Amino acid sequence: MAEIAAETTDTAEKKPASLKTVVAASSAGTAFEWYDFFVFGSLTQVISKTFFSGLPEAAGYIAALALFGAGFLFRPLGALVFGRIGDKAGRKGAFLVTVALMGGATFAIGLLPTYAQVGLLAPALLVLMRIVQGFALGGEYGGAAIYVAEHAPPGGRGRATSWVQTSAALGLFGALMVILATRLILGKFFGPDAFDAWGWRVPFLFSAGLLAISIWMRLKLSESPAFTKMKAEGTSSKAPFAEAFGQWPNLKIVLLALIAIMSAQGAVWYTAFFYTQTFMERFLKVPPETINLLMLSATAASAIGYVAFGWMSDRFGRKPVMLFGMTLMLVAYFPGFHLLSQTLNPALAEAEVRTPVVVIADPADCSLQFDPVGKAAFVSSCDIAKSSLANAGVSYRTEAGPAGAPAVVRMGEASVPSTSAAGLPADAGKAAKAAVETRIKAALVEAGYPPKADPERMNLLGAFGVLLVFVIAATALYGPIAACLVELFPTRIRYTAMSLPYHIGTGWIGGFVPFTAFAIVAATGNIYSGLWYPFAFTAISVLTCFFLLPETKGRSLDN
């Protein structure tokens, strides 16, 4: 005990320097892991061509998107496994293993053979590496946030842990920058096709250097004071799962954290930083380079926001700051996305008001316009009309038409009849669909619907202003979350209990925002209707947070 006391005293004497080292090592390691995770998401198009070339182009792209989602699916499992390790064996060891797993899997993706080289073995290996990535990230965040919070002084936990939150922005920014630099350099010296052919491997292989730095930094760390004290007193949990999820007082906190905080966090953050990209590219037809510029600017601004709102939560409390963020986003969802349309593609916004599109069809002739596996055959006249409008990224509403009559697309005074391809040979069916789509696109242009956004009419400053509102909301909510979650849970089960709701919220609710929102748009025909998915989760969190979430600022972690 004397040795432990001496070690504790020594740690306390070096606390200021130790905290800086702890924050730097934890945040840098987490940023590297986010980098690894986001590189894959940013290279979906290349991944689909390289590993799913045996599928049709659309189906291959969907398979790559589904594989990106697989990483989110396995995050809660990683949270459980590494949470148990962290609560029984220590925080340091758990998140040292997670960063090694993530970096190793990412580096391995850069070495994988392609579909053209080994066939189905290539996507099988890629699936395995992606699962490892999600599994590792599931254990990383909880360890880093807890480790920093357990080192920080009670009055500075929000500011200290906000650097862990900033790591997501740094990881995304780093991934985009490395990919952009690689494209430019290889394009200059090896030609425009070099990146898609083999240069895509460079950002993955680059992670080896980041991994080495992260492991070196984390090896310098010692165990957290709270865990060391708990082990010395013999009060650590023998069965973290049973204690965290089998005892109602603790399970109640887990459910409260999920519903009052993490549901909104997942919905808000992934809408602000991911679904906005889908919306701008798919519906507003904004050029990719313009989207990259806007998102890089928004991501850079967010790095400041996390720290600022983390600091504010130390002054004013976690609850009011987080409640401000989720409420702001709740108010901004629909007006914000309408403003994005008006600033980035004003011609589209004007056409929607001036000449709304209506599909008049027999309801029995229409099916759901969403095909996540690329296997559905939309051959009825209604399906062909709606799929043509969906491909054009145009909102429409549906009116019931005469039974058995072919569908008609009406735009103001103009009407375009659709055609059924049912029963036609494959080539004839494709030709019939193409003919209808060509007529509809021509009529849309005639009605004032632009085929793509006009750079001359874009108000980039206004669009950035909208994104900045989203960033303020996301960072106000996310900045204090680490400190709040750490303070909510007892030390004995902290790693296990807080990691699960975090990764269900971010991984399952947030990670599937783009997928689910797009599905809703495809089903309804309204490009803004997908926002109801994040809106619903955010609204639930606002009410639950306001009425049920306790203030945690200043709580002792020695419990």
Coordinates of C-alpha atoms in Angstrom, one line a residue:
M1 CA 0.0 0.0 0.0
A2 CA 2.9 2.3 0.7
E3 CA 4.2 1.8 -2.8
I4 CA 0.8 2.5 -4.2
A5 CA 0.5 5.6 -2.2
A6 CA 3.9 6.8 -3.2
E7 CA 3.0 6.2 -6.9
T8 CA -0.3 8.1 -6.5
T9 CA 1.5 11.0 -4.9
D10 CA 4.0 11.1 -7.6
T11 CA 1.3 11.0 -10.2
A12 CA -0.5 13.9 -8.5
E13 CA 2.7 16.0 -8.4
K14 CA 3.2 15.5 -12.2
K15 CA -0.5 16.0 -12.9
P16 CA -0.4 19.0 -15.2
A17 CA 2.3 17.5 -17.5
S18 CA 0.6 14.1 -17.3
L19 CA -2.7 15.5 -18.3
K20 CA -1.2 17.1 -21.4
T21 CA 0.4 13.8 -22.4
V22 CA -2.8 11.9 -21.6
V23 CA -4.9 14.2 -23.8
A24 CA -2.4 14.2 -26.6
A25 CA -1.9 10.5 -26.7
S26 CA -5.6 9.6 -26.3
S27 CA -6.8 12.2 -28.8
A28 CA -4.1 11.4 -31.4
G29 CA -4.8 7.7 -31.2
T30 CA -8.5 8.2 -31.6
A31 CA -8.0 10.6 -34.5
F32 CA -5.8 8.0 -36.3
E33 CA -8.6 5.4 -35.8
W34 CA -11.2 7.8 -37.2
Y35 CA -8.8 8.4 -40.1
D36 CA -8.7 4.7 -40.8
F37 CA -12.5 4.4 -40.6
F38 CA -13.2 7.4 -42.8
V39 CA -10.7 6.5 -45.5
F40 CA -12.9 3.6 -46.4
G41 CA -16.1 5.7 -46.5
S42 CA -14.4 8.3 -48.7
L43 CA -13.2 5.7 -51.2
T44 CA -16.5 3.8 -51.7
Q45 CA -16.6 4.4 -55.4
V46 CA -13.1 3.0 -56.0
I47 CA -13.7 0.1 -53.6
S48 CA -16.8 -0.9 -55.5
K49 CA -14.9 -1.1 -58.8
T50 CA -11.9 -2.9 -57.3
F51 CA -13.6 -5.5 -55.1
F52 CA -17.1 -5.9 -56.6
S53 CA -16.3 -5.7 -60.3
G54 CA -18.2 -9.0 -60.7
L55 CA -21.5 -7.2 -60.0
P56 CA -23.3 -4.7 -62.1
E57 CA -22.1 -1.1 -61.4
A58 CA -25.1 -0.1 -59.3
A59 CA -25.1 -3.3 -57.3
G60 CA -21.4 -3.1 -56.7
Y61 CA -21.7 0.5 -55.4
I62 CA -24.6 -0.6 -53.1
A63 CA -22.5 -3.6 -51.9
A64 CA -19.6 -1.2 -51.0
L65 CA -22.1 1.1 -49.1
A66 CA -23.4 -1.9 -47.3
L67 CA -19.9 -2.9 -46.4
F68 CA -19.3 0.6 -45.0
G69 CA -22.3 0.0 -42.8
A70 CA -20.9 -3.4 -41.6
G71 CA -18.3 -1.5 -39.7
F72 CA -21.0 0.3 -37.8
L73 CA -22.9 -2.9 -37.0
F74 CA -19.9 -4.4 -35.2
R75 CA -19.1 -1.3 -33.1
P76 CA -21.4 -2.3 -30.2
L77 CA -19.8 -5.7 -30.1
G78 CA -16.4 -4.1 -29.8
A79 CA -17.8 -1.9 -27.1
L80 CA -18.9 -4.9 -25.0
V81 CA -15.7 -6.9 -25.4
F82 CA -13.2 -4.1 -24.8
G83 CA -15.5 -2.5 -22.2
R84 CA -15.3 -5.7 -20.1
I85 CA -11.5 -5.8 -20.6
G86 CA -11.2 -2.2 -19.6
D87 CA -13.2 -2.6 -16.5
K88 CA -11.4 -5.8 -15.4
A89 CA -7.8 -5.4 -16.6
G90 CA -7.4 -1.6 -17.1
R91 CA -8.2 1.2 -19.5
K92 CA -4.7 1.5 -21.0
G93 CA -4.4 -2.0 -22.2
A94 CA -7.8 -2.1 -23.7
F95 CA -7.4 1.0 -26.0
L96 CA -3.8 0.0 -26.8
V97 CA -5.2 -3.2 -28.3
T98 CA -8.0 -1.3 -30.2
V99 CA -5.6 1.1 -32.0
A100 CA -3.3 -1.8 -33.0
L101 CA -6.3 -3.7 -34.4
M102 CA -7.7 -0.8 -36.3
G103 CA -4.3 0.2 -37.8
G104 CA -3.4 -3.3 -38.7
A105 CA -6.8 -3.9 -40.5
T106 CA -6.5 -0.6 -42.4
F107 CA -2.9 -1.4 -43.5
A108 CA -4.0 -4.8 -44.6
I109 CA -6.8 -3.4 -46.8
G110 CA -4.0 -1.6 -48.8
L111 CA -2.4 -4.9 -49.5
L112 CA -5.5 -7.0 -50.5
P113 CA -5.7 -8.6 -53.9
T114 CA -8.5 -7.3 -56.2
Y115 CA -11.5 -9.2 -57.6
A116 CA -9.8 -9.4 -60.9
Q117 CA -6.9 -11.2 -59.3
V118 CA -8.5 -13.7 -56.9
G119 CA -12.3 -13.5 -57.5
L120 CA -14.6 -13.8 -54.5
L121 CA -11.8 -14.1 -52.1
A122 CA -11.1 -10.4 -52.5
P123 CA -14.4 -9.1 -51.2
A124 CA -14.4 -11.9 -48.5
L125 CA -11.1 -10.6 -47.1
L126 CA -12.3 -7.0 -47.3
V127 CA -15.4 -7.9 -45.3
L128 CA -13.2 -9.4 -42.7
M129 CA -11.0 -6.4 -42.4
R130 CA -14.0 -4.1 -42.3
I131 CA -15.5 -6.1 -39.4
V132 CA -12.2 -5.8 -37.5
Q133 CA -12.2 -2.1 -38.1
G134 CA -15.7 -1.6 -36.6
F135 CA -15.0 -4.0 -33.8
A136 CA -11.8 -2.1 -32.8
L137 CA -13.5 1.4 -33.0
G138 CA -16.2 0.1 -30.8
G139 CA -13.7 -0.3 -28.0
E140 CA -11.6 2.8 -28.7
Y141 CA -13.8 5.7 -27.9
G142 CA -14.9 4.6 -24.5
G143 CA -11.3 3.9 -23.4
A144 CA -10.0 7.2 -24.6
A145 CA -12.8 9.3 -23.1
I146 CA -12.7 7.5 -19.8
Y147 CA -8.9 7.6 -19.6
V148 CA -8.8 11.4 -20.2
A149 CA -11.7 12.1 -17.8
E150 CA -10.2 10.0 -15.0
H151 CA -7.0 12.1 -15.3
A152 CA -8.7 15.5 -15.6
P153 CA -9.6 17.7 -12.6
P154 CA -13.3 17.8 -11.8
G155 CA -13.6 21.4 -13.1
G156 CA -11.9 20.7 -16.4
R157 CA -13.3 17.4 -17.6
G158 CA -15.4 18.9 -20.3
R159 CA -12.5 20.8 -21.9
A160 CA -10.1 17.9 -21.5
T161 CA -12.4 15.3 -23.1
S162 CA -13.5 17.7 -25.8
W163 CA -10.1 17.0 -27.5
V164 CA -11.2 13.3 -27.8
Q165 CA -14.4 14.6 -29.5
T166 CA -12.2 16.8 -31.8
S167 CA -10.4 13.6 -33.0
A168 CA -13.4 12.7 -35.2
A169 CA -13.1 16.0 -37.1
L170 CA -9.3 15.6 -37.3
G171 CA -9.6 12.0 -38.6
L172 CA -12.2 13.0 -41.3
F173 CA -10.1 16.1 -42.3
G174 CA -6.9 14.0 -42.4
A175 CA -8.6 11.3 -44.5
L176 CA -9.9 13.8 -47.1
M177 CA -6.6 15.6 -47.3
V178 CA -4.5 12.5 -47.7
I179 CA -6.8 11.2 -50.5
L180 CA -6.8 14.6 -52.2
A181 CA -3.1 14.9 -52.0
T182 CA -2.6 11.4 -53.3
R183 CA -4.9 12.0 -56.3
L184 CA -3.2 15.2 -57.2
I185 CA 0.4 13.9 -56.9
L186 CA -0.3 10.6 -58.8
G187 CA -2.4 12.4 -61.4
K188 CA 0.5 14.7 -62.1
F189 CA 3.2 12.0 -62.3
F190 CA 1.4 8.9 -63.4
G191 CA -1.7 10.1 -65.2
P192 CA -5.4 10.5 -64.3
D193 CA -6.1 6.7 -64.0
A194 CA -3.3 5.9 -61.6
F195 CA -5.3 6.5 -58.4
D196 CA -8.2 4.2 -59.4
A197 CA -5.8 1.6 -60.7
W198 CA -3.5 1.3 -57.7
G199 CA -3.1 4.7 -55.9
W200 CA -6.1 4.1 -53.7
R201 CA -3.9 1.8 -51.7
V202 CA -1.7 4.7 -50.6
P203 CA -4.1 6.3 -48.0
F204 CA -4.6 2.8 -46.4
L205 CA -0.9 2.1 -46.3
F206 CA -0.2 5.6 -44.9
S207 CA -2.0 4.5 -41.7
A208 CA 1.0 2.3 -40.8
G209 CA 3.0 5.4 -39.9
L210 CA 0.1 6.8 -37.9
L211 CA -0.3 3.5 -36.1
A212 CA 3.4 3.5 -35.1
I213 CA 3.1 7.0 -33.7
S214 CA -0.1 6.2 -31.8
I215 CA 1.3 3.0 -30.2
W216 CA 4.5 4.8 -29.3
M217 CA 2.6 7.6 -27.6
R218 CA 0.2 5.2 -25.8
L219 CA 3.0 3.0 -24.5
K220 CA 4.2 6.0 -22.5
L221 CA 1.0 6.2 -20.6
S222 CA 0.3 4.6 -17.1
E223 CA -3.0 3.4 -15.9
S224 CA -5.7 5.9 -14.9
P225 CA -5.8 7.1 -11.2
A226 CA -9.4 6.1 -10.7
F227 CA -8.8 2.5 -12.0
T228 CA -5.5 2.2 -10.0
K229 CA -7.3 3.3 -6.8
M230 CA -10.2 0.9 -7.4
K231 CA -7.8 -2.0 -8.1
A232 CA -5.8 -1.2 -4.9
E233 CA -9.0 -1.2 -2.9
G234 CA -10.2 -4.4 -4.4
T235 CA -13.5 -2.9 -5.5
S236 CA -13.3 -3.6 -9.3
S237 CA -16.2 -5.5 -10.9
K238 CA -15.9 -9.2 -11.2
A239 CA -18.8 -9.4 -13.7
P240 CA -19.2 -6.1 -15.6
F241 CA -21.9 -7.4 -18.0
A242 CA -24.1 -8.6 -15.2
E243 CA -23.6 -5.5 -13.1
A244 CA -24.0 -3.1 -15.9
F245 CA -27.0 -4.6 -17.7
G246 CA -28.5 -7.0 -15.1
Q247 CA -29.0 -4.5 -12.3
W248 CA -31.9 -2.0 -12.8
P249 CA -30.2 1.0 -11.3
N250 CA -27.3 0.7 -13.8
L251 CA -29.4 -0.5 -16.7
K252 CA -31.6 2.5 -16.2
I253 CA -28.6 4.8 -16.7
V254 CA -27.6 2.9 -19.8
L255 CA -31.1 3.4 -21.3
L256 CA -31.1 7.1 -20.3
A257 CA -27.8 7.7 -21.9
L258 CA -29.0 6.0 -25.1
I259 CA -32.4 7.8 -25.3
A260 CA -31.6 11.2 -23.8
I261 CA -28.1 11.8 -25.4
M262 CA -26.9 9.2 -27.9
S263 CA -30.0 9.0 -30.1
A264 CA -29.7 12.7 -30.9
Q265 CA -25.9 12.6 -31.1
G266 CA -26.0 9.9 -33.8
A267 CA -28.8 11.6 -35.7
V268 CA -27.4 15.1 -35.5
W269 CA -23.7 14.3 -36.2
Y270 CA -24.2 12.0 -39.2
T271 CA -26.8 14.3 -40.7
A272 CA -24.5 17.3 -40.4
F273 CA -21.4 15.6 -41.8
F274 CA -22.6 12.8 -44.0
Y275 CA -26.2 13.1 -45.1
T276 CA -25.6 16.7 -46.2
Q277 CA -23.0 15.3 -48.7
T278 CA -25.5 12.7 -50.1
F279 CA -28.2 15.5 -50.3
M280 CA -25.9 17.9 -52.2
E281 CA -24.6 15.3 -54.6
R282 CA -27.7 13.2 -55.3
F283 CA -30.4 15.8 -55.2
L284 CA -28.8 19.2 -55.7
K285 CA -26.4 18.0 -58.3
V286 CA -23.5 19.9 -56.8
P287 CA -20.0 19.1 -58.3
P288 CA -17.9 16.8 -56.0
E289 CA -15.1 19.3 -55.7
T290 CA -17.5 21.9 -54.4
I291 CA -18.9 19.5 -51.9
N292 CA -15.4 18.6 -50.7
L293 CA -14.5 22.3 -50.3
L294 CA -17.6 23.0 -48.2
M295 CA -17.2 19.9 -46.1
L296 CA -13.5 20.5 -45.4
S297 CA -14.4 24.0 -44.3
A298 CA -17.2 22.8 -42.1
T299 CA -15.0 20.0 -40.6
A300 CA -12.2 22.5 -39.8
A301 CA -14.7 24.8 -38.1
S302 CA -16.0 21.9 -36.0
A303 CA -12.6 21.3 -34.5
I304 CA -12.9 24.6 -32.7
G305 CA -16.5 24.0 -31.7
Y306 CA -15.9 20.8 -29.8
V307 CA -13.3 22.4 -27.5
A308 CA -15.4 25.6 -27.1
F309 CA -18.5 23.8 -26.1
G310 CA -16.6 21.3 -23.9
W311 CA -15.2 24.3 -22.0
M312 CA -18.6 25.9 -21.8
S313 CA -20.0 22.7 -20.2
D314 CA -17.4 23.1 -17.4
R315 CA -18.8 26.6 -16.8
F316 CA -22.6 26.2 -17.3
G317 CA -23.2 22.4 -17.1
R318 CA -23.3 19.5 -19.5
K319 CA -27.1 19.3 -19.8
P320 CA -27.8 22.9 -21.0
V321 CA -25.1 22.9 -23.6
M322 CA -26.1 19.5 -25.0
L323 CA -29.8 20.5 -24.9
F324 CA -29.0 23.7 -26.8
G325 CA -27.2 21.6 -29.6
M326 CA -29.9 19.1 -30.1
T327 CA -32.7 21.7 -30.0
L328 CA -30.9 23.9 -32.5
M329 CA -30.6 21.0 -34.9
L330 CA -34.2 20.0 -34.4
V331 CA -35.3 23.6 -35.4
A332 CA -32.8 23.7 -38.3
Y333 CA -33.3 20.4 -40.1
F334 CA -36.0 21.3 -42.6
P335 CA -35.3 25.1 -43.0
G336 CA -31.6 24.3 -43.3
F337 CA -31.9 21.8 -46.1
H338 CA -34.3 24.0 -47.9
L339 CA -31.8 26.8 -47.7
L340 CA -29.1 24.5 -49.0
S341 CA -31.3 24.0 -52.1
Q342 CA -31.8 27.8 -52.5
T343 CA -28.1 28.6 -52.1
L344 CA -26.5 25.8 -54.1
N345 CA -29.2 25.1 -56.8
P346 CA -31.6 28.0 -56.8
A347 CA -33.0 27.0 -60.2
L348 CA -34.2 23.7 -58.7
A349 CA -35.8 25.4 -55.7
E350 CA -37.6 27.8 -58.0
A351 CA -38.8 25.0 -60.3
E352 CA -40.2 23.0 -57.4
V353 CA -42.3 26.0 -56.3
R354 CA -43.3 27.2 -59.8
T355 CA -43.8 23.8 -61.5
P356 CA -44.4 20.9 -59.1
V357 CA -44.1 17.4 -60.5
V358 CA -47.1 15.0 -60.2
V359 CA -47.2 11.3 -61.1
I360 CA -50.8 10.3 -62.0
A361 CA -51.0 6.5 -61.9
D362 CA -53.1 3.5 -60.8
P363 CA -51.9 2.8 -57.2
A364 CA -51.9 -1.0 -58.1
D365 CA -49.3 -0.2 -60.7
C366 CA -46.8 1.4 -58.3
S367 CA -44.2 -0.3 -56.0
L368 CA -41.7 1.0 -53.5
Q369 CA -38.9 2.9 -55.3
F370 CA -36.0 1.6 -53.2
D371 CA -33.7 -1.3 -54.2
P372 CA -30.9 -1.8 -51.6
V373 CA -29.6 -5.0 -53.3
G374 CA -29.8 -4.0 -57.0
K375 CA -32.1 -6.9 -57.8
A376 CA -35.6 -5.4 -58.2
A377 CA -37.0 -4.9 -61.7
F378 CA -39.1 -1.8 -62.0
V379 CA -41.1 -2.5 -65.2
S380 CA -44.6 -1.0 -64.7
S381 CA -45.4 2.4 -66.2
C382 CA -45.7 3.9 -62.7
D383 CA -42.4 2.4 -61.6
I384 CA -40.5 3.6 -64.7
A385 CA -41.9 7.1 -64.3
K386 CA -41.0 7.3 -60.6
S387 CA -37.5 5.7 -61.1
S388 CA -36.8 8.3 -63.8
L389 CA -37.7 11.1 -61.4
A390 CA -35.7 9.5 -58.6
N391 CA -32.6 9.2 -60.9
A392 CA -33.1 12.9 -61.8
G393 CA -33.2 13.8 -58.0
V394 CA -36.6 15.6 -58.4
S395 CA -39.4 15.8 -55.9
Y396 CA -42.8 14.6 -56.9
R397 CA -46.1 13.7 -55.4
T398 CA -48.5 10.9 -56.5
E399 CA -52.2 11.2 -57.5
A400 CA -54.4 8.2 -58.1
G401 CA -55.2 7.6 -61.7
P402 CA -57.7 5.5 -63.6
A403 CA -57.4 1.7 -63.0
G404 CA -55.3 0.0 -65.7
A405 CA -54.3 3.3 -67.3
P406 CA -50.6 4.0 -67.9
A407 CA -48.9 6.5 -65.7
V408 CA -48.5 10.1 -66.7
V409 CA -45.9 12.6 -65.4
R410 CA -47.4 16.1 -65.2
M411 CA -45.3 19.3 -64.9
G412 CA -47.4 22.3 -65.0
E413 CA -49.2 22.3 -68.4
A414 CA -47.0 19.6 -69.8
S415 CA -47.7 15.9 -69.5
V416 CA -45.3 13.0 -70.3
P417 CA -46.9 9.5 -70.7
S418 CA -45.0 6.5 -69.3
T419 CA -44.7 3.1 -70.8
S420 CA -44.8 -0.4 -69.3
A421 CA -41.8 -2.7 -70.0
A422 CA -43.6 -5.8 -68.5
G423 CA -43.3 -8.9 -70.7
L424 CA -40.7 -7.3 -73.0
P425 CA -37.3 -8.9 -73.8
A426 CA -34.4 -7.5 -71.7
D427 CA -33.1 -5.3 -74.5
A428 CA -36.5 -4.1 -75.5
G429 CA -37.3 -3.4 -71.8
K430 CA -34.1 -1.3 -71.4
A431 CA -34.9 0.6 -74.5
A432 CA -38.4 1.4 -73.3
K433 CA -37.2 2.6 -69.9
A434 CA -34.5 4.7 -71.6
A435 CA -37.0 6.3 -73.9
V436 CA -39.3 7.3 -71.1
E437 CA -36.4 8.6 -69.0
T438 CA -35.2 10.7 -71.9
R439 CA -38.7 12.2 -72.5
I440 CA -39.1 13.0 -68.8
K441 CA -35.6 14.6 -68.5
A442 CA -36.3 16.7 -71.5
A443 CA -39.6 17.8 -70.1
L444 CA -37.9 18.6 -66.7
V445 CA -35.4 20.9 -68.5
E446 CA -38.2 22.5 -70.4
A447 CA -40.1 23.1 -67.1
G448 CA -37.0 24.8 -65.6
Y449 CA -35.5 21.9 -63.7
P450 CA -31.7 22.0 -64.1
P451 CA -29.8 18.8 -64.9
K452 CA -27.0 20.1 -62.6
A453 CA -26.3 23.0 -60.3
D454 CA -25.1 26.2 -62.0
P455 CA -21.8 27.3 -60.4
E456 CA -22.5 30.9 -61.5
R457 CA -25.7 31.0 -59.3
M458 CA -24.2 29.2 -56.3
N459 CA -24.0 31.2 -53.1
L460 CA -21.2 29.3 -51.4
L461 CA -21.0 31.6 -48.5
G462 CA -24.7 31.2 -47.8
A463 CA -24.3 27.4 -48.1
F464 CA -21.4 27.4 -45.7
G465 CA -23.5 29.5 -43.3
V466 CA -26.1 26.8 -43.3
L467 CA -23.5 24.1 -42.7
L468 CA -22.0 26.2 -39.9
V469 CA -25.4 26.2 -38.1
F470 CA -25.3 22.4 -38.4
V471 CA -21.8 22.4 -37.1
I472 CA -22.7 24.5 -34.1
A473 CA -25.5 22.2 -33.2
A474 CA -23.4 19.0 -33.7
T475 CA -20.4 20.3 -31.7
A476 CA -22.6 21.7 -28.9
L477 CA -24.1 18.3 -28.5
Y478 CA -21.0 16.3 -29.0
G479 CA -18.4 18.4 -27.2
P480 CA -19.6 17.7 -23.6
I481 CA -20.8 14.1 -24.3
A482 CA -17.6 12.3 -23.2
A483 CA -17.5 14.1 -19.8
C484 CA -21.2 13.6 -19.3
L485 CA -21.1 9.9 -20.0
V486 CA -18.1 9.3 -17.9
E487 CA -19.7 11.1 -15.0
L488 CA -23.0 9.2 -15.3
F489 CA -21.6 5.7 -14.7
P490 CA -19.8 4.2 -11.7
T491 CA -16.1 3.5 -12.0
R492 CA -16.6 -0.3 -11.6
I493 CA -18.6 -0.6 -14.9
R494 CA -17.8 2.7 -16.6
Y495 CA -16.0 1.3 -19.7
T496 CA -18.6 -1.4 -20.3
A497 CA -21.7 0.6 -19.5
M498 CA -21.0 3.8 -21.4
S499 CA -19.5 2.3 -24.5
L500 CA -22.6 0.3 -25.5
P501 CA -25.1 3.2 -25.7
Y502 CA -22.5 5.4 -27.3
H503 CA -22.0 2.9 -30.2
I504 CA -25.6 2.0 -30.6
G505 CA -26.4 5.7 -31.0
T506 CA -23.5 6.6 -33.3
G507 CA -23.2 3.3 -35.1
W508 CA -26.8 2.1 -35.6
I509 CA -28.9 5.3 -35.4
G510 CA -26.3 7.7 -36.8
G511 CA -24.4 5.4 -39.2
F512 CA -27.6 4.5 -41.0
V513 CA -28.9 8.1 -41.4
P514 CA -27.8 8.3 -45.1
F515 CA -29.1 4.9 -45.9
T516 CA -32.5 5.3 -44.1
A517 CA -33.1 8.9 -45.1
F518 CA -32.5 8.1 -48.8
A519 CA -34.9 5.1 -48.5
I520 CA -37.6 7.4 -47.1
V521 CA -37.0 9.9 -50.0
A522 CA -37.3 7.1 -52.5
A523 CA -40.5 5.8 -51.0
T524 CA -42.2 9.2 -50.8
G525 CA -40.8 11.1 -53.7
N526 CA -40.0 14.2 -51.6
I527 CA -36.3 15.0 -51.3
Y528 CA -36.8 16.5 -47.9
S529 CA -38.8 13.7 -46.4
G530 CA -35.7 11.7 -45.4
L531 CA -35.1 14.3 -42.6
W532 CA -38.0 12.8 -40.6
Y533 CA -35.7 10.0 -39.6
P534 CA -33.1 12.1 -37.7
F535 CA -35.8 14.6 -36.7
A536 CA -37.7 11.9 -34.8
F537 CA -34.6 10.6 -32.9
T538 CA -33.6 14.1 -32.0
A539 CA -37.0 15.1 -30.8
I540 CA -37.2 12.1 -28.5
S541 CA -33.8 13.0 -27.0
V542 CA -34.8 16.6 -26.5
L543 CA -37.8 15.7 -24.4
T544 CA -36.0 12.9 -22.5
C545 CA -32.9 15.1 -21.8
F546 CA -35.0 18.0 -20.6
F547 CA -37.2 16.0 -18.2
L548 CA -35.0 13.1 -17.1
L549 CA -31.3 13.7 -17.6
P550 CA -29.6 14.8 -14.4
E551 CA -26.7 17.4 -14.4
T552 CA -23.4 15.6 -14.0
K553 CA -20.9 18.5 -13.9
G554 CA -18.6 18.2 -10.9
R555 CA -19.5 14.7 -9.9
S556 CA -16.8 12.6 -8.2
L557 CA -15.5 9.7 -10.3
D558 CA -14.3 7.8 -7.3
N559 CA -17.4 5.7 -6.9

